[in-house]
Each structure stands twice: as C-alpha cells, then as structure tokens.
Coordinates of C-alpha atoms in Angstrom, one line a residue:
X6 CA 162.5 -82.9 -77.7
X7 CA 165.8 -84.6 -76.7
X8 CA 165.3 -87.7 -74.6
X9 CA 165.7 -87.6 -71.0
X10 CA 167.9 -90.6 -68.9
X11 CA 166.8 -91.7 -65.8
X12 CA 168.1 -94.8 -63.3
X13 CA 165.7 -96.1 -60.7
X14 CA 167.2 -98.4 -58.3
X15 CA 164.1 -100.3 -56.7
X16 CA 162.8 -103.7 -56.0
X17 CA 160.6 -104.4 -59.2
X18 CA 158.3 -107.2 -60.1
X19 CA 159.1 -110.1 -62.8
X20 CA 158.3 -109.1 -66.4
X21 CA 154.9 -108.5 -67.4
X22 CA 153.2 -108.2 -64.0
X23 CA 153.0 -105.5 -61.4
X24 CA 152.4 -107.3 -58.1
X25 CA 154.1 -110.3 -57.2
X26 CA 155.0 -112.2 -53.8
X27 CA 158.7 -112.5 -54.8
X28 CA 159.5 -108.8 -54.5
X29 CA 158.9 -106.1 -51.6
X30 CA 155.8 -104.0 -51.3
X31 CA 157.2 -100.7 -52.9
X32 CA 158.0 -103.3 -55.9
X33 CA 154.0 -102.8 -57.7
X34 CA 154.7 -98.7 -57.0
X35 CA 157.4 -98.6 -58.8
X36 CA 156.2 -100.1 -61.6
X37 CA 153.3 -98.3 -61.8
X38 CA 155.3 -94.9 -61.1
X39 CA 157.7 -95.5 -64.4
X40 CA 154.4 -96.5 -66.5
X41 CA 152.9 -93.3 -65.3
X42 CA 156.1 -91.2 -66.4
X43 CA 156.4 -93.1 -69.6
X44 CA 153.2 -92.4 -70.5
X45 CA 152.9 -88.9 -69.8
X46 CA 157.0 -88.5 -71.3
X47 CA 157.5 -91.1 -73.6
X48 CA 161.2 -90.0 -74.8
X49 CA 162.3 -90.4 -71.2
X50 CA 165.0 -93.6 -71.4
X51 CA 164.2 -95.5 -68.3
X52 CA 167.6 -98.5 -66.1
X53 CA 165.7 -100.0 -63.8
X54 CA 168.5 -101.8 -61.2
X55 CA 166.4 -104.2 -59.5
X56 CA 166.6 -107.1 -56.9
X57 CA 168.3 -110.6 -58.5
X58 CA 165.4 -112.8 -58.5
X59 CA 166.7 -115.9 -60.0
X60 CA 169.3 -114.7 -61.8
X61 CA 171.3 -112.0 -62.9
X62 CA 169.6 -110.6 -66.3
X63 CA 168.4 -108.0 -68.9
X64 CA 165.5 -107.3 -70.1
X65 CA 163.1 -104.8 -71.4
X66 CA 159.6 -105.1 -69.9
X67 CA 156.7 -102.0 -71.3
X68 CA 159.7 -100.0 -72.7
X69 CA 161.7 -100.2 -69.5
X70 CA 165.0 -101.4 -69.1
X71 CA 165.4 -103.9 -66.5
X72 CA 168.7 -105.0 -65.1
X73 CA 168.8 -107.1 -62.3
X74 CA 172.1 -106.9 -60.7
X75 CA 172.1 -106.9 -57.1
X76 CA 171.2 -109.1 -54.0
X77 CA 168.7 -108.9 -51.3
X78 CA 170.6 -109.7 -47.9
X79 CA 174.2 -109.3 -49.2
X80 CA 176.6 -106.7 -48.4
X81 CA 177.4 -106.8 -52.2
X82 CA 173.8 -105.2 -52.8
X83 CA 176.0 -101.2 -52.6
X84 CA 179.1 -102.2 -54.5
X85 CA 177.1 -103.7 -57.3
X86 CA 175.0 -100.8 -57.5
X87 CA 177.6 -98.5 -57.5
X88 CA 179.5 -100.2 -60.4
X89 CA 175.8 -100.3 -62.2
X90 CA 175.4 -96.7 -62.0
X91 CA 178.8 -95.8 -63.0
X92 CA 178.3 -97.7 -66.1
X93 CA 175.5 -95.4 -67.1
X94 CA 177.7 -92.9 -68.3
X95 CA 175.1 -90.4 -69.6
X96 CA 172.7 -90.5 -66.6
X97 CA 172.9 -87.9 -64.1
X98 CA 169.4 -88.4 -62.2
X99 CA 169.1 -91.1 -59.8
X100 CA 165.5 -92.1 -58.8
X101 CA 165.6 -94.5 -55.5
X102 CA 162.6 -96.2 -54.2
X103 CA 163.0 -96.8 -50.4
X104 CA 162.3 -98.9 -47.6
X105 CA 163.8 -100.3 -44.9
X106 CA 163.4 -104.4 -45.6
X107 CA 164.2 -103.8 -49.7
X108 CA 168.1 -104.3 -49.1
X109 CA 167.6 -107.6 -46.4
X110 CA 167.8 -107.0 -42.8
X111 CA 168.5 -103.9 -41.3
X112 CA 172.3 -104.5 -41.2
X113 CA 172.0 -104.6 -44.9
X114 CA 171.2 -101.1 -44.9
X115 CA 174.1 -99.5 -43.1
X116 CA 176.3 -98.8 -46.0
X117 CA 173.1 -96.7 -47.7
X118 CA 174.3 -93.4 -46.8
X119 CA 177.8 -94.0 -48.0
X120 CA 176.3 -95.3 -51.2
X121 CA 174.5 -91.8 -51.3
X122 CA 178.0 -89.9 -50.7
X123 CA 179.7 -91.9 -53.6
X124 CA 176.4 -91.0 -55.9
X125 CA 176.4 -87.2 -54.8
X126 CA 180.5 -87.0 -55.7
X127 CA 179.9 -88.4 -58.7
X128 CA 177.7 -85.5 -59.5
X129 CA 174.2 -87.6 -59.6
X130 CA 171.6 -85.8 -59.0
X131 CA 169.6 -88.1 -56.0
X132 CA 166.2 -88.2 -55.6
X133 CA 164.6 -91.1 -52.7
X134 CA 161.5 -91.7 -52.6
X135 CA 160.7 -92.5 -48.6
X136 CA 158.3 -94.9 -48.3
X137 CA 158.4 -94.9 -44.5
X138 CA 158.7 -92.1 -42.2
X139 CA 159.5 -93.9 -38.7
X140 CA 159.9 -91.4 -36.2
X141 CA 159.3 -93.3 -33.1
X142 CA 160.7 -97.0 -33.2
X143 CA 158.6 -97.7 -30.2
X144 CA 155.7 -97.5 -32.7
X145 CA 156.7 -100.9 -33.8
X146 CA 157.2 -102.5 -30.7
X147 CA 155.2 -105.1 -31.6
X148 CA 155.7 -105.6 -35.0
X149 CA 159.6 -106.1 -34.7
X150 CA 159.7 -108.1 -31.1
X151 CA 161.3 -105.1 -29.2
X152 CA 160.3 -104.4 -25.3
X153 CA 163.9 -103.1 -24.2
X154 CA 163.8 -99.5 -23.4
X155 CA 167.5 -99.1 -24.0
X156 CA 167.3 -100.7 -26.8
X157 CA 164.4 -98.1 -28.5
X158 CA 166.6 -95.1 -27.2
X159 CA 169.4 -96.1 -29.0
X160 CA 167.2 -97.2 -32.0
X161 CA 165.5 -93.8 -32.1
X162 CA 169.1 -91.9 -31.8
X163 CA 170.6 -94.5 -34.9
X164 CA 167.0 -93.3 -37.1
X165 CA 167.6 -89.8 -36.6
X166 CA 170.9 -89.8 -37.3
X167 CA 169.8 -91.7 -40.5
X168 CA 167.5 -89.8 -41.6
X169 CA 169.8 -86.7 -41.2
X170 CA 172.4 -87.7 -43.7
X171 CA 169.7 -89.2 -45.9
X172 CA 168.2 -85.5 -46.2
X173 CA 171.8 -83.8 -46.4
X174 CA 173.2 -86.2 -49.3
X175 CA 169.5 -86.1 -51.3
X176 CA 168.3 -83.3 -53.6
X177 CA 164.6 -83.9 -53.1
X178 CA 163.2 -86.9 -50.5
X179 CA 159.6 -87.5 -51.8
X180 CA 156.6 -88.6 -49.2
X181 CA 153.2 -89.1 -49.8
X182 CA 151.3 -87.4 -47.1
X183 CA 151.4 -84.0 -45.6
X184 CA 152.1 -85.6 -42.0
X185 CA 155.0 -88.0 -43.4
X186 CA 156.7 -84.8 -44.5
X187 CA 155.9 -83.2 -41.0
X188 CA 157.9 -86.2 -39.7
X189 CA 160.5 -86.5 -41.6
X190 CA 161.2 -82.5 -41.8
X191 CA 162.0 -83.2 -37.8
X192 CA 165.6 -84.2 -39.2
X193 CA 166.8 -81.7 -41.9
X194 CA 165.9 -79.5 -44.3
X195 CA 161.8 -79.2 -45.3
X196 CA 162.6 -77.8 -48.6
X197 CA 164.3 -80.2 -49.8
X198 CA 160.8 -83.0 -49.3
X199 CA 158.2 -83.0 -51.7
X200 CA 154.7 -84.7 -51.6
X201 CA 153.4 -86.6 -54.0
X202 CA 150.6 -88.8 -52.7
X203 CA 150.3 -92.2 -53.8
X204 CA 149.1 -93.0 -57.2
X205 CA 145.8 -95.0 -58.2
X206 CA 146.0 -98.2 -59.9
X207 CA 143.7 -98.6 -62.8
X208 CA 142.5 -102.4 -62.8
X209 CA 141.3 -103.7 -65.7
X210 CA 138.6 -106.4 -64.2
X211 CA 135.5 -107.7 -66.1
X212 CA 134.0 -109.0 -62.4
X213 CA 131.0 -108.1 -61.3
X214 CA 130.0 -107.6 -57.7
X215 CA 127.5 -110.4 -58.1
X216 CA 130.2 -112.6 -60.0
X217 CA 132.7 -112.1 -57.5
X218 CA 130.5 -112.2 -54.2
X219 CA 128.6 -115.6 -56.1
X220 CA 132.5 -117.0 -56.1
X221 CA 133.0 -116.8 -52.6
X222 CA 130.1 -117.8 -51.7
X223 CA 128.3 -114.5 -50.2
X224 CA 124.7 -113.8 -50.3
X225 CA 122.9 -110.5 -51.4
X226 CA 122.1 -109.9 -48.1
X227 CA 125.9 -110.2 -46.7
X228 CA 127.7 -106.9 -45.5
X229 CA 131.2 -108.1 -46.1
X230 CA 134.7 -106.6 -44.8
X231 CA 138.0 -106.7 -46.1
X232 CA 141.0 -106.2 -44.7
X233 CA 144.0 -106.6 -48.0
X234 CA 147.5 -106.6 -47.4
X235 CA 150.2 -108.5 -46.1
X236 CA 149.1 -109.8 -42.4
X237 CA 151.2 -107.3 -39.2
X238 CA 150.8 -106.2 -36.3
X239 CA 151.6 -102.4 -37.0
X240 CA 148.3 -102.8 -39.5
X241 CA 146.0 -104.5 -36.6
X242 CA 145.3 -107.6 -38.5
X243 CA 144.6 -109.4 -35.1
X244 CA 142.4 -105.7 -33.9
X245 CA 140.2 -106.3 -36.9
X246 CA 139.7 -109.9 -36.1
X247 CA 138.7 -108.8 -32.4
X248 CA 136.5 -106.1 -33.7
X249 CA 135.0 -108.7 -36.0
X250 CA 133.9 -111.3 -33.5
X251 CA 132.4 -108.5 -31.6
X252 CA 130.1 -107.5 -34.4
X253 CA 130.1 -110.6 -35.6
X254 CA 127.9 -111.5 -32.2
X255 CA 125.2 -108.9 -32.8
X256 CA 125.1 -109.2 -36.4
X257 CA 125.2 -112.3 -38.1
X258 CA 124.7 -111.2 -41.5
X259 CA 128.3 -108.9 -41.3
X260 CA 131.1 -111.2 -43.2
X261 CA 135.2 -110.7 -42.9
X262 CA 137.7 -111.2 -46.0
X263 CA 141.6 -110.8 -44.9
X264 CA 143.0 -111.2 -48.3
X265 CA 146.6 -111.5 -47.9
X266 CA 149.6 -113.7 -46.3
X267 CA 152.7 -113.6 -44.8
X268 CA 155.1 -110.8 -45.3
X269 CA 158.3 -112.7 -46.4
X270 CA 160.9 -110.2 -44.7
X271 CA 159.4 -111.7 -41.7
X272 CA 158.3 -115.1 -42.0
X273 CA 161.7 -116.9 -40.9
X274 CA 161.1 -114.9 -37.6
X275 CA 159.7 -117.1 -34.4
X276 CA 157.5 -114.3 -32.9
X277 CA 156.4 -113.1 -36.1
X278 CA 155.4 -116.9 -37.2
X279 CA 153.5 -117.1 -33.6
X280 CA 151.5 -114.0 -34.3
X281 CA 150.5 -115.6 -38.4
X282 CA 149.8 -118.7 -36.2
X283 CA 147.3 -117.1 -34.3
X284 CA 145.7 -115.5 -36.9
X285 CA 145.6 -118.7 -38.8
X286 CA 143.8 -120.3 -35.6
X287 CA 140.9 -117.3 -35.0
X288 CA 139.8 -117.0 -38.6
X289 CA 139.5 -121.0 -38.6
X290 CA 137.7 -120.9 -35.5
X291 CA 135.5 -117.7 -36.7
X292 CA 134.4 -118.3 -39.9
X293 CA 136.7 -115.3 -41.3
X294 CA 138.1 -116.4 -44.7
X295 CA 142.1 -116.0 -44.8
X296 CA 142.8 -116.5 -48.3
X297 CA 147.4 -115.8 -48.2
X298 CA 148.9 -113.9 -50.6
X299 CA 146.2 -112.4 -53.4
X300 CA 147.9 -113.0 -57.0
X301 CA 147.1 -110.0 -59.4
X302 CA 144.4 -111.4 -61.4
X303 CA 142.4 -112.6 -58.3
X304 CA 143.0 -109.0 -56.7
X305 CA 139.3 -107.5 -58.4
X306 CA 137.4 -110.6 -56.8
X307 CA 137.9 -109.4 -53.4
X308 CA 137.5 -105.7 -54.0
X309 CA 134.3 -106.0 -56.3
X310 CA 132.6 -108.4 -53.1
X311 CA 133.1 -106.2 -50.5
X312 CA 131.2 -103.1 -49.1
X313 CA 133.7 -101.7 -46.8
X314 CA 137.3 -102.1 -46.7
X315 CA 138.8 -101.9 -43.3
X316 CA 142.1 -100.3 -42.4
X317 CA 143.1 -101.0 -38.5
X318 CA 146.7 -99.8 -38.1
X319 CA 148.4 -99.1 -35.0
X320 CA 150.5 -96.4 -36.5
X321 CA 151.1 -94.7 -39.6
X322 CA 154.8 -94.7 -41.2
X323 CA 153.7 -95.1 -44.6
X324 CA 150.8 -94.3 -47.4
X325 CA 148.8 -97.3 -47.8
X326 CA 148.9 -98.9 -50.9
X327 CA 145.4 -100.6 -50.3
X328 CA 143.8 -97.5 -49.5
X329 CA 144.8 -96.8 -53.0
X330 CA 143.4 -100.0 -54.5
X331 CA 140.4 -99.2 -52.2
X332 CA 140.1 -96.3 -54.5
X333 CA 141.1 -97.9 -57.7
X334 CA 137.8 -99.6 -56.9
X335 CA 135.9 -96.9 -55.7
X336 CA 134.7 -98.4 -52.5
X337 CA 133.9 -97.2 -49.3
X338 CA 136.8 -97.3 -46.9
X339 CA 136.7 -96.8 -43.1
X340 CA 140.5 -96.3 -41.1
X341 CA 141.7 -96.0 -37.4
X342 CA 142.6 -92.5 -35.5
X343 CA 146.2 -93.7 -36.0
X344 CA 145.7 -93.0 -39.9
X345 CA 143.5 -90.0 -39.2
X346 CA 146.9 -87.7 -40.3
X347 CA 146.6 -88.7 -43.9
X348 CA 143.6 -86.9 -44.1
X349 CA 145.5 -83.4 -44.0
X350 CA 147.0 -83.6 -47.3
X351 CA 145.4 -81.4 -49.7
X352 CA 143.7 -83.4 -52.3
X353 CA 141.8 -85.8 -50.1
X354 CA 140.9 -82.9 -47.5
X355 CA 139.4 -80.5 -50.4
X356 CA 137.7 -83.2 -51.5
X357 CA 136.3 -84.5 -48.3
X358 CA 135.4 -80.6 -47.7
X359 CA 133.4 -80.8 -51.3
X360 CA 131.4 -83.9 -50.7
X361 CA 130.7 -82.5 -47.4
X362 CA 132.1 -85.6 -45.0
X363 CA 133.1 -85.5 -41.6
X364 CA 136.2 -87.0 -41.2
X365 CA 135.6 -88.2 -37.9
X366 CA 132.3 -90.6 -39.6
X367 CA 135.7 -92.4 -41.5
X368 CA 138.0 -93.0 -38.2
X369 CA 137.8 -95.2 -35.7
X370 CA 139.5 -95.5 -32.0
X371 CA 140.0 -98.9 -31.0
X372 CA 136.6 -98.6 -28.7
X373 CA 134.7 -97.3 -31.4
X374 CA 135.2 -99.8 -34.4
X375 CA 132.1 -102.0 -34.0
X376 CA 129.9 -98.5 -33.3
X377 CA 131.7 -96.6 -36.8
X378 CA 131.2 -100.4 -39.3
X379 CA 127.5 -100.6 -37.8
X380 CA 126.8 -97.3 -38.9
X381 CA 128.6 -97.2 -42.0
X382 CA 126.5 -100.6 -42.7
X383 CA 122.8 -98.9 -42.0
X384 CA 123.9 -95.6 -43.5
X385 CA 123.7 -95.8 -47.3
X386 CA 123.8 -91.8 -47.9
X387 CA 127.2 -91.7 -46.2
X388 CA 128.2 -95.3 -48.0
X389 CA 127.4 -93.1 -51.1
X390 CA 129.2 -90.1 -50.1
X391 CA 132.3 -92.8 -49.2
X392 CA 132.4 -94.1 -52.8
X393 CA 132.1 -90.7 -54.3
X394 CA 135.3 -90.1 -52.2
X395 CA 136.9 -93.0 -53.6
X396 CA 135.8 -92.3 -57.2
X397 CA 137.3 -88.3 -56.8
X398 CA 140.5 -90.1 -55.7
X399 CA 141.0 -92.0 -57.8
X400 CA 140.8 -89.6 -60.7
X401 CA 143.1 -86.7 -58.5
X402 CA 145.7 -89.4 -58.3
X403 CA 145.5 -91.5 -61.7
X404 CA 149.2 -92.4 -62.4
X405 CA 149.5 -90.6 -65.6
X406 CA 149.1 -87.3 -63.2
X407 CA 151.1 -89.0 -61.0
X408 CA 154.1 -89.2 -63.5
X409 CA 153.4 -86.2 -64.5
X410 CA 154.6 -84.6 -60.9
X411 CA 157.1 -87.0 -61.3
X412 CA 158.6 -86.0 -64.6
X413 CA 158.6 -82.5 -63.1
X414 CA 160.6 -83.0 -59.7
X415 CA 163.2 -85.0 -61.4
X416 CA 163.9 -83.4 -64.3
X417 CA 162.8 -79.8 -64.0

C-alpha cells in the first residue's frame, strides 16, 4: 500500500510527552489524534508544523515529524506557514487543529482565512478541525472582560462572518458533538462538518485509589470532588467553589480537588489575574486543595482519588477534554444543563439509553448542584451505572478508533 502524506499544522507538546503547560489545550489532542492514525495506518508519513517553543527545530518524536517553524503572537505565524507548506511538495492534505488563542491574541488570527484561500489555490485539500463552536460571544462575557453591548453585536457579526469563510474555503470542518455541528452549520454548509467525538486517552498508571487518596491525605471515609482543567470562568471554577462551601456545611465528610492553574493565554490579563486571585483566596480560606497546573505523570493521582468529577460550565463551545480523561479513568462524572447538549451525540446517548440512565440524574442547574452531588454520593447503584458509562466510553472512543475515522475523512 503506497504511503499516504499528511501536514498537521497545530500547537504540539515537547518531544516525548503529551500534555505540557508550554503549549495550548488542543496541543495533548493532537498528539494523541496522529498516534491514533499512525497506529491504525502506519505507512501514513506524518509534518507536524508546530508552535516555536524555544527554538526553531526538527525532530522526529513516535515516528512523527516535527518542525517547529512558526510564532505564537506574531504576524509572521501565516507567512511562515505558508512557506512550510509549500515546501512539502508531495502533500496535498492539510490537517489544521484549531482554536482561537493557538495563533496569540485574537488579532493574530485575522489573516487565517486568507491563509486558507492561499492553501485552497494551491490545490490543498483543507481539513480544520474546530475545537470551538462560539456562536454567541455574549456567552463569554465573563470570561473575556466584555459588558459593552455594542461591542458583542459587532463581535457576533465579525464571528459569523468568520465562520462563513472558514466553512466556504474548508473541505470538511470536524466537531465533536452533535450540538457543535448544530452551531456551527448556522453559518454554511452542514455537509461539509463532520463529527468525530473526542478521543479517550489511555493512561498507563500503576496508582491505586488507596495509594493516591493515602498521598493526599484523604480518608476511606472521604467523598472527594474534582474539578481538572485550567481555572475560567466559562468552566464555573468559582460556581463549584460556591456549590462546595454549601455542601461542604451539611456534610463534612465531602472533599474538593481543583487540579489545575492558570491558563497562560490569559494570565498577563488584570481581570483575569483578579478572578485566579480570588480563587487562590476561597480554596485557602476553605480547605479546597488548589494544586496549579497537573504535570502528566501526577495526572492519575487525582483521577484514581476521586469519586466524582465535577464539570460546572457556564456554556458549552467546546468537547471537554476532562470529560474524556474522566472516562479514561472510568469514573463517575456529574455536568451542568449548559453541557446537557453533548449528550445528543450518538454514541454516549445509545449508551446512556443501554445502561438505562436518566440524563437528567447527570445535569445540574445552578440551584440544583448541592441536591444532584448529595445524591450521586448516597446512591451507589447509579455511581455504578455512572462508571459503567465511563468504562463504555471509553472503549467507543479509544484513539485507535478514533484515527481510524480520521484516516477515513482525510484520505478517503
């Protein structure tokens, strides 16, 4: 079988690990995406064109060829990926993992759809990967400082207009969930949008629940939380701290893990270093460990001692990617209304349908968060029933199946 050639243009984590504080979120996805087409086609020939982290280099990392060649926050990031591309004489498909903060700030990004008109008359054939699906900027409000009502109008004209030309100049946009294609097929052409829902990590941990909950210092008897990912307001870090302190009252033996830090697209922002502030100050004054940015090999500790791992977003624009390590664990998992939509795509909803759960016993309004982790907590059929959920998942979306789906929208 002749090989195929594929160029992914991504942010993508240092050699020999797959999530790292130096890169952006989708960074660990892509990674585990390209392992998961490798290993189910092993003669495809893999360019990454990833972020400069230190310097500019080449190397091969798992049989994939890494060339880091452009710069986050630079209005050279286009023209250097343009000239990398060309370069690749033989490779027609382009693969491009996206989202809004990978490129720098958001004045970073305006040359994107240019770059994708340059690709498309060059005969590539374009395939993006959407990460987010933002259809209301309003949704954000709080997330990215912005009150002015002129200012959202003109923001929600400049996204639609966006995503307009990103669906014209793409052959296929790829989304996760059901409802981000629903979104997103507001601005152009459904056809053209795939799903493929986010792949499971496979962790390779020798840590025990007893091991890990003995290292942090929890007793048999504790019901702990965990909230995991980067700290924001559009994931209601500061709602699950509320909800918390009002359990937290009744129920003394209920425990609270937010494993994660700073996001670092943010972190140079006032209002943004306010609201880490303040959730510095609560889980000091609450006895709610904070524990900053997880490093890979500690990522199984915090899994393995929790019993219920708490999603509180104010809005959905994205898959979660620690839902998917929620699963990758097989643990019971418990998400607001707001994320209720990712429950219509079709794997998880024939499987919810099998096991015989109520979707309504896994969401939570903001009124009814202490009532839905209470009953979750005395309720150790349904915890079951949870985990099974977790355990069907994760097999359904194992990454090997996951390149597989991949391998056949891009090259078939």
């Amino acid at each position: 079988m002749s090989s195929e050639e594929l160029v992914v243009i991504s942010s993508f984590p240092p050699k020999g690990i797959v999530h790292d504080k130096s890169v952006v979120g989708i960074a660990s996805y892509a990674k585990n995406t390209l392992l998961g087409l490798k290993n189910y086609s092993p003669q495809t020939n893999i360019t990454v064109l990833a972020e400069i982290l230190y310097k500019k280099e080449k190397y091969e990392d798992e049989k994939i060829n890494v060339n880091r060649v452009w710069k986050r926050g630079s209005f050279s990031a286009f023209p250097s990926l343009i000239k990398s591309v060309l370069a690749l004489k033989n490779t027609k498909i382009v693969l491009i993992e996206f989202e809004v903060a990978m490129f720098g700030d958001f004045i970073f990004l305006l040359p994107f759809p240019v770059f994708l008109l340059i690709l498309k008359l060059f005969g590539k054939k374009v395939v993006i990967v959407s990460h987010q699906v933002i259809s209301d900027i309003e949704d954000l409000s709080g997330h990215i400082n912005l009150n002015n009502r002129f200012k959202i109008f003109f923001i929600n004209l400049s996204i639609g207009f966006f995503y307009r030309l990103m669906i014209l100049l793409a052959s296929k946009i790829i989304v996760f969930d059901k409802i981000l294609k629903e979104k997103l097929s507001r601005f152009g052409n459904s056809q053209k949008i795939d799903i493929i829902p986010h792949g499971v990590e496979d962790f390779k941990s020798t840590v025990s629940r007893e091991q890990a909950r003995e290292k942090l210092g929890f007793k048999e008897t504790d019901f702990v939380l965990l909230y995991f990912g980067f700290l924001a307001w559009y994931k209601g870090t500061d709602l699950l701290v509320k909800y918390f302190n009002e359990i937290n009252s009744d129920d003394r033996s209920i425990k609270l893990i937010i494993a994660g830090g700073p996001n670092p697209n943010h972190t140079r922002k006032k209002y943004y270093q306010n609201y880490i502030r303040s959730i510095e100050e609560s889980c000091q004054n609450n006895d709610i460990i904070l524990t900053g940015f997880v490093k890979q090999e500690n990522i199984p500790t915090f899994f393995q001692a929790s019993d219920l791992v708490v999603f509180p977003y104010r809005t959905l624009m994205s898959a979660s990617g620690p839902l998917s390590i929620a699963f990758s664990f097989k643990k019971p998992f418990i998400i607001s209304k707001e994320l209720s939509g990712m429950f219509e795509t079709f794997d998880i909803d024939t499987s919810l349908n099998k096991l015989g759960i109520d979707k309504n016993s896994l969401v939570f309004t903001n009124n009814e968060a202490k009532e839905k982790i209470l009953k979750i907590k005395n309720d150790s059929v349904l915890r079951k029933k949870i985990e099974e959920l977790s355990r069907t998942m994760a097999q359904k979306r194992n990454w090997q199946k996951i390149g597989q789906l991949y391998n056949e929208t891009l090259f078939q």
